[in-house]
Short mmCIF file of C-alpha atoms in Angstrom, two decimals:
data_model
loop_
_atom_site.label_atom_id
_atom_site.label_comp_id
_atom_site.label_asym_id
_atom_site.label_seq_id
_atom_site.Cartn_x
_atom_site.Cartn_y
_atom_site.Cartn_z
CA MET A 1 12.86 27.44 -115.94
CA GLY A 2 9.89 27.10 -113.44
CA CYS A 3 10.00 30.64 -113.51
CA SER A 4 7.03 33.06 -115.40
CA GLU A 5 8.58 36.45 -116.28
CA ASP A 6 7.16 38.29 -113.23
CA HIS A 7 8.19 35.93 -110.48
CA CYS A 8 11.01 33.19 -109.40
CA ILE A 9 9.67 30.30 -107.34
CA THR A 10 12.71 29.89 -106.19
CA CYS A 11 13.51 33.33 -104.83
CA SER A 12 13.00 33.56 -101.22
CA ASP A 13 11.93 37.73 -102.47
CA ALA A 14 9.51 37.14 -104.60
CA ALA A 15 6.02 36.32 -104.04
CA VAL A 16 2.58 36.72 -105.89
CA PRO A 17 -0.70 38.06 -105.31
CA MET A 18 -3.70 35.82 -105.27
CA ARG A 19 -7.50 35.94 -104.70
CA VAL A 20 -8.76 33.79 -101.98
CA ARG A 21 -11.62 31.97 -104.14
CA ARG A 22 -12.95 28.97 -102.09
CA LEU A 23 -11.62 27.77 -98.30
CA ASP A 24 -11.19 24.68 -96.79
CA ALA A 25 -11.76 24.91 -93.17
CA ALA A 26 -10.63 21.56 -92.11
CA SER A 27 -7.66 20.98 -94.45
CA GLY A 28 -6.35 25.02 -94.14
CA LEU A 29 -5.95 25.07 -97.55
CA ALA A 30 -7.81 26.93 -100.48
CA GLN A 31 -8.04 27.81 -104.08
CA CYS A 32 -6.57 30.70 -104.88
CA VAL A 33 -6.50 32.27 -108.26
CA GLY A 34 -3.55 34.88 -109.55
CA ASP A 35 -3.46 37.77 -111.79
CA ASP A 36 -3.14 35.21 -114.95
CA GLY A 37 -6.35 33.54 -113.83
CA GLU A 38 -4.58 30.23 -112.80
CA ALA A 39 -5.90 28.41 -110.15
CA SER A 40 -3.84 26.90 -107.33
CA GLU A 41 -3.68 24.93 -104.14
CA VAL A 42 -2.48 27.66 -100.88
CA ASP A 43 -2.19 26.65 -97.48
CA LEU A 44 -3.88 29.86 -95.52
CA ALA A 45 -2.10 28.10 -92.48
CA LEU A 46 -0.13 31.58 -91.80
CA VAL A 47 -2.79 34.37 -92.09
CA SER A 48 -6.25 35.22 -91.22
CA ALA A 49 -7.53 35.44 -94.62
CA GLY A 50 -11.04 34.71 -96.01
CA GLU A 51 -12.87 34.04 -99.40
CA GLY A 52 -12.53 37.46 -101.23
CA ASP A 53 -9.47 38.66 -99.98
CA THR A 54 -5.88 38.94 -101.81
CA VAL A 55 -2.96 37.27 -100.33
CA LEU A 56 0.68 36.80 -101.15
CA VAL A 57 1.82 33.53 -101.65
CA HIS A 58 4.75 32.38 -102.14
CA ALA A 59 5.87 28.44 -102.57
CA GLY A 60 2.57 27.34 -102.20
CA VAL A 61 1.97 29.40 -98.72
CA ALA A 62 -0.38 32.57 -98.01
CA LEU A 63 2.54 34.76 -96.12
CA ALA A 64 0.40 38.08 -95.86
CA ILE A 65 -2.92 39.76 -96.59
CA GLY A 66 -3.71 42.93 -98.62
CA ARG A 67 -4.62 45.32 -96.79
CA PRO A 68 -7.36 47.14 -98.16
CA ASP A 69 -6.42 50.52 -98.33
CA GLY A 70 -2.82 49.10 -99.05
CA ALA A 71 -2.64 50.10 -102.68
CA VAL A 72 -3.54 53.73 -102.04
CA SER A 73 -1.64 53.97 -99.17
CA ASP A 74 2.33 53.09 -99.93
CA LEU A 75 2.38 55.74 -102.13
CA ALA A 76 0.68 58.91 -100.51
CA GLY A 77 2.27 60.71 -97.48
CA PRO A 78 4.67 63.16 -97.37
CA ASP A 79 7.29 61.15 -100.38
CA ALA A 80 4.12 60.55 -102.50
CA PRO A 81 4.94 61.65 -106.23
CA ARG A 82 2.98 64.10 -107.56
CA ARG A 83 1.11 64.03 -111.10
CA MET B 1 -4.62 43.39 -111.40
CA ARG B 2 -5.52 45.41 -107.92
CA PHE B 3 -2.18 46.13 -105.80
CA VAL B 4 -0.23 45.64 -109.01
CA ASP B 5 -1.23 48.04 -112.01
CA GLU B 6 -1.37 51.10 -109.65
CA PHE B 7 2.53 50.51 -109.41
CA ARG B 8 3.23 50.64 -113.36
CA ASP B 9 1.60 53.86 -113.67
CA ALA B 10 4.62 55.28 -116.66
CA GLU B 11 3.44 59.22 -115.43
CA LEU B 12 3.80 58.80 -111.83
CA GLY B 13 7.44 57.32 -112.61
CA ARG B 14 8.52 59.95 -114.83
CA ALA B 15 7.06 62.27 -111.32
CA LEU B 16 9.07 60.27 -108.95
CA ALA B 17 12.42 59.92 -111.31
CA GLY B 18 11.89 63.71 -110.89
CA GLU B 19 11.79 64.02 -107.60
CA ILE B 20 14.61 61.39 -107.11
CA LEU B 21 16.69 64.05 -109.53
CA ALA B 22 15.50 66.76 -107.08
CA ALA B 23 16.75 65.09 -103.92
CA VAL B 24 20.05 64.10 -105.00
CA GLU B 25 23.40 66.44 -104.07
CA PRO B 26 25.22 67.14 -107.09
CA GLY B 27 28.98 65.94 -106.97
CA ARG B 28 28.29 63.26 -104.35
CA HIS B 29 28.17 59.42 -105.93
CA TYR B 30 25.11 57.46 -103.95
CA LYS B 31 25.33 53.95 -103.90
CA LEU B 32 22.53 51.61 -103.24
CA MET B 33 22.13 48.23 -102.31
CA GLU B 34 19.15 46.59 -102.88
CA VAL B 35 19.42 43.37 -100.88
CA CYS B 36 17.05 40.91 -103.05
CA GLY B 37 16.88 39.37 -106.27
CA GLY B 38 13.52 40.04 -106.70
CA HIS B 39 14.41 43.68 -106.72
CA THR B 40 17.29 43.08 -109.02
CA HIS B 41 15.14 41.53 -111.16
CA SER B 42 12.24 44.30 -111.37
CA ILE B 43 15.01 47.06 -111.97
CA TYR B 44 16.11 45.19 -114.90
CA LYS B 45 12.80 44.09 -116.46
CA TYR B 46 11.76 47.89 -116.53
CA GLY B 47 14.57 49.98 -116.19
CA VAL B 48 14.24 51.36 -113.16
CA ASP B 49 17.65 52.29 -113.19
CA ASP B 50 17.46 54.54 -116.39
CA LEU B 51 15.07 56.62 -114.34
CA LEU B 52 18.21 57.56 -112.29
CA PRO B 53 20.38 60.46 -112.03
CA ALA B 54 24.18 59.15 -113.10
CA ASN B 55 25.46 59.68 -109.46
CA VAL B 56 22.81 57.20 -108.28
CA GLU B 57 24.62 53.72 -108.73
CA LEU B 58 22.30 50.64 -107.77
CA VAL B 59 24.54 47.63 -106.22
CA HIS B 60 23.20 44.01 -106.28
CA GLY B 61 23.34 42.02 -103.26
CA PRO B 62 22.95 38.49 -101.99
CA GLY B 63 19.33 37.69 -101.96
CA CYS B 64 19.28 35.19 -104.52
CA PRO B 65 18.90 31.82 -102.73
CA VAL B 66 19.75 29.98 -105.97
CA CYS B 67 22.94 31.92 -106.28
CA VAL B 68 23.78 31.58 -102.86
CA ILE B 69 24.39 27.54 -102.64
CA PRO B 70 27.55 26.80 -102.32
CA MET B 71 28.63 23.67 -105.11
CA GLY B 72 29.31 21.32 -102.15
CA ARG B 73 25.62 21.17 -101.25
CA VAL B 74 24.45 20.34 -105.29
CA ASP B 75 26.94 17.62 -105.05
CA ASP B 76 25.54 16.23 -101.89
CA GLY B 77 22.11 16.60 -103.20
CA ILE B 78 22.81 14.96 -106.23
CA ALA B 79 23.98 12.19 -104.38
CA ILE B 80 20.90 11.88 -102.78
CA ALA B 81 19.52 11.36 -106.03
CA HIS B 82 21.43 8.98 -107.41
CA GLU B 83 20.39 6.49 -104.37
CA PRO B 84 17.69 3.53 -104.98
CA GLY B 85 14.70 4.25 -104.74
CA VAL B 86 15.00 7.69 -104.20
CA ILE B 87 12.54 10.73 -105.53
CA PHE B 88 14.45 13.77 -105.38
CA THR B 89 12.34 17.21 -105.59
CA CYS B 90 13.52 20.72 -105.47
CA PHE B 91 12.36 23.68 -107.43
CA GLY B 92 12.72 24.38 -110.88
CA ASP B 93 16.08 26.81 -111.47
CA MET B 94 18.02 24.45 -108.78
CA LEU B 95 17.89 21.62 -111.34
CA ARG B 96 20.40 23.73 -113.16
CA VAL B 97 22.83 25.16 -110.82
CA PRO B 98 26.40 23.35 -111.49
CA GLY B 99 27.87 20.94 -109.17
CA SER B 100 31.39 20.05 -109.29
CA ALA B 101 30.44 17.21 -111.61
CA GLY B 102 27.06 18.18 -113.50
CA THR B 103 23.25 19.84 -112.40
CA LEU B 104 20.81 18.40 -110.49
CA LEU B 105 19.08 18.27 -114.74
CA GLU B 106 22.04 15.84 -115.85
CA ALA B 107 21.95 13.42 -112.86
CA LYS B 108 18.28 13.03 -113.69
CA ALA B 109 19.16 12.90 -117.74
CA ALA B 110 21.10 9.73 -116.34
CA GLY B 111 18.76 8.35 -114.77
CA ALA B 112 17.88 9.73 -111.06
CA ASP B 113 14.50 9.80 -110.57
CA ILE B 114 14.06 14.19 -110.08
CA ARG B 115 11.26 16.08 -110.10
CA MET B 116 10.54 20.03 -110.34
CA VAL B 117 8.05 21.12 -107.64
CA TYR B 118 6.36 24.53 -107.07
CA SER B 119 6.27 24.10 -103.16
CA PRO B 120 7.20 21.98 -100.67
CA LEU B 121 3.81 20.86 -100.21
CA ASP B 122 3.83 18.92 -103.50
CA ALA B 123 7.05 16.92 -102.67
CA LEU B 124 4.97 15.62 -99.64
CA ARG B 125 2.02 14.23 -102.35
CA ILE B 126 4.53 12.58 -104.35
CA ALA B 127 5.52 11.16 -100.60
CA ARG B 128 1.96 9.99 -100.03
CA ALA B 129 1.23 8.99 -103.31
CA ASN B 130 4.73 6.55 -103.41
CA PRO B 131 4.76 5.03 -100.18
CA ASP B 132 7.27 2.79 -101.29
CA ARG B 133 9.41 5.12 -102.14
CA GLU B 134 11.56 7.52 -100.41
CA VAL B 135 11.30 11.29 -101.21
CA VAL B 136 12.94 13.96 -100.77
CA PHE B 137 12.48 17.88 -100.88
CA PHE B 138 16.03 20.28 -101.04
CA ALA B 139 14.88 22.94 -99.62
CA ILE B 140 15.85 26.30 -100.36
CA GLY B 141 15.68 30.07 -99.47
CA PHE B 142 15.33 32.91 -97.20
CA GLU B 143 12.59 33.63 -94.70
CA THR B 144 9.87 33.31 -96.76
CA THR B 145 10.27 30.29 -98.10
CA ALA B 146 11.22 28.87 -95.34
CA PRO B 147 7.75 29.01 -93.42
CA SER B 148 6.55 26.77 -96.27
CA THR B 149 8.96 23.61 -95.49
CA ALA B 150 7.97 24.33 -91.81
CA LEU B 151 4.16 23.40 -92.36
CA THR B 152 4.89 20.79 -94.74
CA LEU B 153 6.95 19.15 -92.15
CA LYS B 154 4.56 20.02 -89.61
CA ARG B 155 1.71 18.36 -91.95
CA ALA B 156 4.33 15.18 -92.30
CA LYS B 157 5.10 14.03 -88.86
CA ALA B 158 1.26 15.07 -87.99
CA GLU B 159 -0.19 12.53 -90.87
CA GLY B 160 2.57 9.88 -89.90
CA VAL B 161 4.20 10.32 -93.88
CA ARG B 162 7.82 8.60 -92.98
CA ASN B 163 9.05 7.99 -96.16
CA PHE B 164 9.27 12.13 -96.58
CA SER B 165 12.53 13.78 -95.23
CA CYS B 166 14.55 17.23 -96.25
CA VAL B 167 17.86 18.97 -97.50
CA CYS B 168 17.89 21.77 -95.20
CA ASN B 169 19.65 24.68 -97.60
CA HIS B 170 17.48 27.32 -95.47
CA VAL B 171 19.24 31.07 -94.97
CA THR B 172 18.79 34.07 -93.42
CA ILE B 173 19.34 37.55 -94.47
CA VAL B 174 21.02 39.50 -91.65
CA PRO B 175 23.83 37.67 -91.17
CA PRO B 176 25.25 38.20 -94.66
CA LEU B 177 24.22 41.89 -94.54
CA ARG B 178 26.33 42.30 -91.68
CA ALA B 179 29.06 40.31 -93.13
CA LEU B 180 28.78 42.92 -96.17
CA LEU B 181 28.83 46.07 -94.01
CA GLU B 182 31.34 44.75 -92.13
CA SER B 183 33.64 44.05 -95.78
CA PRO B 184 36.56 46.72 -96.58
CA ASP B 185 35.51 46.25 -100.14
CA LEU B 186 31.82 48.14 -100.17
CA ARG B 187 31.04 51.37 -98.85
CA LEU B 188 27.44 51.99 -98.51
CA ASP B 189 25.22 54.91 -98.75
CA GLY B 190 21.57 52.46 -97.93
CA PHE B 191 19.96 49.90 -98.42
CA ILE B 192 16.38 49.22 -100.13
CA GLY B 193 15.40 46.17 -97.79
CA PRO B 194 13.98 42.40 -98.66
CA GLY B 195 10.17 43.72 -99.06
CA HIS B 196 8.90 39.71 -98.74
CA VAL B 197 11.40 38.24 -96.31
CA CYS B 198 9.81 41.65 -94.40
CA THR B 199 6.57 40.09 -94.83
CA VAL B 200 8.11 37.11 -92.12
CA VAL B 201 10.43 38.77 -90.21
CA GLY B 202 9.11 42.36 -90.17
CA GLY B 203 11.00 45.79 -90.28
CA ARG B 204 12.71 45.17 -86.84
CA PRO B 205 15.73 42.69 -87.34
CA PHE B 206 17.46 45.73 -90.11
CA GLY B 207 17.47 48.13 -87.12
CA PHE B 208 21.16 47.15 -86.44
CA ILE B 209 21.47 48.58 -90.00
CA PRO B 210 21.09 52.54 -89.49
CA ALA B 211 22.09 51.88 -85.25
CA ASP B 212 25.51 49.66 -85.65
CA TYR B 213 26.52 51.27 -89.46
CA GLY B 214 24.20 54.77 -90.27
CA ARG B 215 23.12 53.49 -93.14
CA PRO B 216 19.11 53.38 -93.94
CA LEU B 217 17.20 51.01 -95.11
CA VAL B 218 14.02 51.25 -97.10
CA ILE B 219 11.91 48.20 -97.00
CA ALA B 220 10.46 48.28 -100.73
CA GLY B 221 7.58 46.41 -103.02
CA PHE B 222 8.40 45.02 -106.04
CA GLU B 223 6.46 47.11 -108.57
CA PRO B 224 8.81 49.75 -110.39
CA LEU B 225 6.83 52.42 -108.50
CA ASP B 226 7.86 50.72 -105.58
CA LEU B 227 11.61 50.84 -106.21
CA LEU B 228 11.40 54.23 -107.51
CA HIS B 229 9.84 55.94 -103.63
CA ALA B 230 11.85 53.66 -102.13
CA ILE B 231 14.85 55.37 -103.24
CA HIS B 232 13.41 58.67 -103.24
CA MET B 233 13.19 58.06 -99.13
CA ILE B 234 16.23 56.71 -98.94
CA LEU B 235 17.70 60.06 -100.91
CA ARG B 236 15.35 61.97 -98.89
CA GLN B 237 16.93 60.27 -95.69
CA LEU B 238 20.32 61.01 -96.75
CA ALA B 239 19.20 64.48 -97.48
CA GLU B 240 17.73 65.49 -94.27
CA GLY B 241 20.28 63.83 -92.10
CA ARG B 242 17.72 61.03 -90.87
CA CYS B 243 18.77 57.99 -90.60
CA GLU B 244 16.21 54.74 -89.64
CA VAL B 245 14.29 51.58 -91.27
CA GLU B 246 11.16 52.95 -92.86
CA ASN B 247 8.69 50.68 -94.41
CA GLN B 248 7.55 51.81 -98.09
CA TYR B 249 5.89 48.31 -98.75
CA LYS B 250 3.22 48.93 -96.23
CA ARG B 251 0.24 47.54 -98.09
CA VAL B 252 1.69 43.97 -97.46
CA VAL B 253 4.60 44.26 -94.60
CA PRO B 254 3.73 44.82 -90.93
CA TRP B 255 6.19 46.14 -88.71
CA GLU B 256 6.31 43.11 -86.50
CA GLY B 257 6.45 40.67 -89.51
CA ASN B 258 3.79 37.47 -89.42
CA LEU B 259 4.18 36.18 -86.18
CA ARG B 260 2.85 32.89 -86.85
CA ALA B 261 5.18 32.29 -89.22
CA LEU B 262 7.94 32.57 -86.91
CA GLU B 263 6.56 30.61 -84.67
CA VAL B 264 6.01 27.68 -87.04
CA MET B 265 10.10 28.35 -87.92
CA ALA B 266 10.87 28.52 -84.46
CA GLU B 267 9.45 24.68 -83.84
CA VAL B 268 10.84 23.07 -87.17
CA PHE B 269 13.85 24.71 -87.17
CA ALA B 270 17.47 25.33 -85.34
CA LEU B 271 20.33 27.91 -86.22
CA ARG B 272 23.41 26.07 -87.87
CA PRO B 273 26.60 27.43 -85.98
CA HIS B 274 27.78 27.99 -89.60
CA PHE B 275 27.22 27.65 -93.10
CA GLU B 276 28.85 28.24 -96.52
CA TRP B 277 27.72 31.02 -99.05
CA ARG B 278 28.61 31.17 -102.58
CA GLY B 279 30.96 33.29 -103.12
CA LEU B 280 30.98 34.95 -99.33
CA GLY B 281 32.40 31.96 -97.32
CA PHE B 282 31.40 30.76 -93.88
CA ILE B 283 29.04 32.53 -91.96
CA SER B 284 27.93 32.55 -88.08
CA GLN B 285 24.33 31.50 -88.00
CA SER B 286 23.39 32.39 -91.11
CA ALA B 287 21.26 28.87 -91.79
CA LEU B 288 18.70 26.54 -90.63
CA ARG B 289 19.07 23.44 -90.03
CA LEU B 290 16.12 20.97 -88.97
CA SER B 291 15.46 21.01 -85.18
CA ASP B 292 15.53 17.69 -82.73
CA ALA B 293 11.94 17.48 -83.13
CA TYR B 294 12.32 17.00 -86.75
CA ALA B 295 15.72 15.35 -87.00
CA ASP B 296 13.26 11.95 -88.49
CA PHE B 297 12.78 14.39 -91.81
CA ASP B 298 16.58 15.78 -91.70
CA ALA B 299 17.89 13.76 -94.96
CA GLU B 300 21.13 14.63 -93.88
CA GLN B 301 20.78 12.07 -91.07
CA ARG B 302 18.58 9.52 -93.39
CA PHE B 303 21.48 9.36 -96.47
CA ALA B 304 25.13 9.54 -96.26
CA VAL B 305 25.95 12.54 -98.15
CA PRO B 306 29.54 13.44 -99.07
CA GLY B 307 29.60 16.71 -97.46
CA VAL B 308 32.58 18.20 -99.06
CA ARG B 309 33.68 21.59 -99.62
CA VAL B 310 33.98 22.60 -103.52
CA ALA B 311 35.98 25.74 -104.79
CA ASP B 312 33.86 28.14 -107.15
CA PRO B 313 35.10 27.81 -110.57
CA LYS B 314 38.39 29.70 -111.21
CA ALA B 315 36.42 32.03 -113.70
CA CYS B 316 33.43 32.91 -112.01
CA GLN B 317 33.12 35.56 -110.25
CA CYS B 318 29.55 34.75 -108.78
CA GLY B 319 31.37 36.00 -105.61
CA GLU B 320 32.34 39.37 -105.80
CA VAL B 321 28.97 40.00 -108.00
CA LEU B 322 26.87 39.08 -105.07
CA LYS B 323 28.71 41.52 -102.80
CA GLY B 324 28.50 44.00 -105.10
CA VAL B 325 32.37 44.10 -106.09
CA ILE B 326 32.02 44.20 -109.42
CA LYS B 327 28.92 44.39 -111.90
CA PRO B 328 27.85 41.17 -114.00
CA TRP B 329 29.47 42.70 -117.04
CA GLU B 330 32.71 43.08 -115.48
CA CYS B 331 33.43 39.03 -115.34
CA LYS B 332 35.82 37.88 -117.34
CA VAL B 333 32.90 34.85 -118.52
CA PHE B 334 29.72 37.37 -118.60
CA GLY B 335 28.09 36.31 -121.77
CA THR B 336 30.54 34.70 -123.84
CA ALA B 337 31.77 31.07 -121.92
CA CYS B 338 28.41 32.06 -119.32
CA THR B 339 25.39 32.34 -120.50
CA PRO B 340 21.96 31.59 -118.78
CA GLU B 341 21.71 28.44 -121.07
CA HIS B 342 25.31 26.94 -120.34
CA ALA B 343 26.13 28.75 -116.99
CA ILE B 344 28.98 28.53 -115.25
CA GLY B 345 27.99 30.97 -112.01
CA THR B 346 24.87 30.44 -110.30
CA CYS B 347 24.09 34.32 -110.89
CA MET B 348 23.99 33.09 -114.38
CA VAL B 349 20.73 30.46 -113.55
CA SER B 350 18.43 31.62 -111.81
CA PRO B 351 16.31 34.79 -113.61
CA GLU B 352 16.68 36.50 -110.21
CA GLY B 353 20.75 36.19 -109.95
CA ALA B 354 21.94 39.74 -111.05
CA CYS B 355 23.75 38.08 -114.56
CA ALA B 356 21.05 36.48 -115.92
CA ALA B 357 18.90 39.60 -115.00
CA TYR B 358 21.56 41.90 -117.16
CA TYR B 359 21.68 39.00 -119.91
CA ASN B 360 17.67 38.41 -120.23
CA TYR B 361 16.89 42.20 -120.53
CA GLY B 362 20.13 43.00 -122.51
CA ARG B 363 20.60 45.83 -120.33
CA PHE B 364 24.57 46.08 -121.34
CA ALA B 365 24.73 50.05 -121.45
CA ARG B 366 27.55 50.95 -119.42
CA GLU B 367 27.41 55.01 -119.64
CA ARG B 368 23.94 56.77 -118.91
CA VAL B 369 22.65 60.52 -119.63
CA LEU B 370 21.74 62.10 -116.38
CA THR B 371 17.94 62.01 -116.36
#
């Protein structure tokens, strides 16, 4: 209940990546869109994110910004898996 | 979607499983704890443990905030929800957590105005829209959820919303980990670190695990390849005789965490001297209350709450599951008297709970073949 298959709103350790679509600078709230295409209002007070950025959202608050090079960097380096 | 699809690649997963197999020492048994419920959920959803050699065992940790809420706190919530004029708000899973005399869902059926919200900001919106009612938010969660509650209370204070208050059940992850490491019941070889807690607190607070207890910890993301990669990194540390905090989840987690979130939390919260964890007992300085500056928003001060400690049901072995001492299927009531539909214990309620994760993904196989 209250949870999609991929994340649980009650768990401190679950959060979802969303893209910032429109930011209202006055309120610090932004319209963000998730993987499923669903839009929701997100508080961006804790990150320096702009429109187009991918942010990690938990309980209506963006906690971190996805680094542009991040998707590849985590699986790179000496520990990287080899195809 | 970017940051997600790359981390579900089957071919890379098989390659990583091969490297994990190559990194283990035959004859040695490895016991690794995934601290957080989000990891437990991913492990069983994607069958990550099926890709591991038989001598690499994953043990579930205490990182599901729904699971660690003691019954007495649920009773306190229900008592407030029954107060006249109160709109009681909480996250969805909390509705089904049993207290000593039923759940919040049952209290709702009995007439209490209890509403599910997705964020504390939603609860504040309800308060703005109902100025003649008292709106209470039942806050739970680790350091990932606490900033959201803190920001909401800051907004409520700035806007002068007087009919809003909060029952603060926020907990912190480091004290229970230290308690587990001190426990004689459990011998662990390493930890998969809670990726999203670390977006807030960073990697530094976990330094005591290698420094004081000689165990490696790797902060991990939540996709299947993140988990396999993190397990490989832990096994490499063990094979090379290293012991440190490493960050597998660099695409999201900065080493220093989110300083703005930590500042907001420091303003709005203060440490409780002790707090009861379901199954783990009282742990010193392991939870947050509202700071004196926000005392006006503290529902525990605004309403009379029973504040009574309630023992867990005798049949329930959530405590042992939360400490990783037993597996969910080893609990006497798992899958029989205790199911997600009729949960006795908290671990069967949230999808992040180890029992619910096992149950929902049908992972009852107890014997595994070496990959």
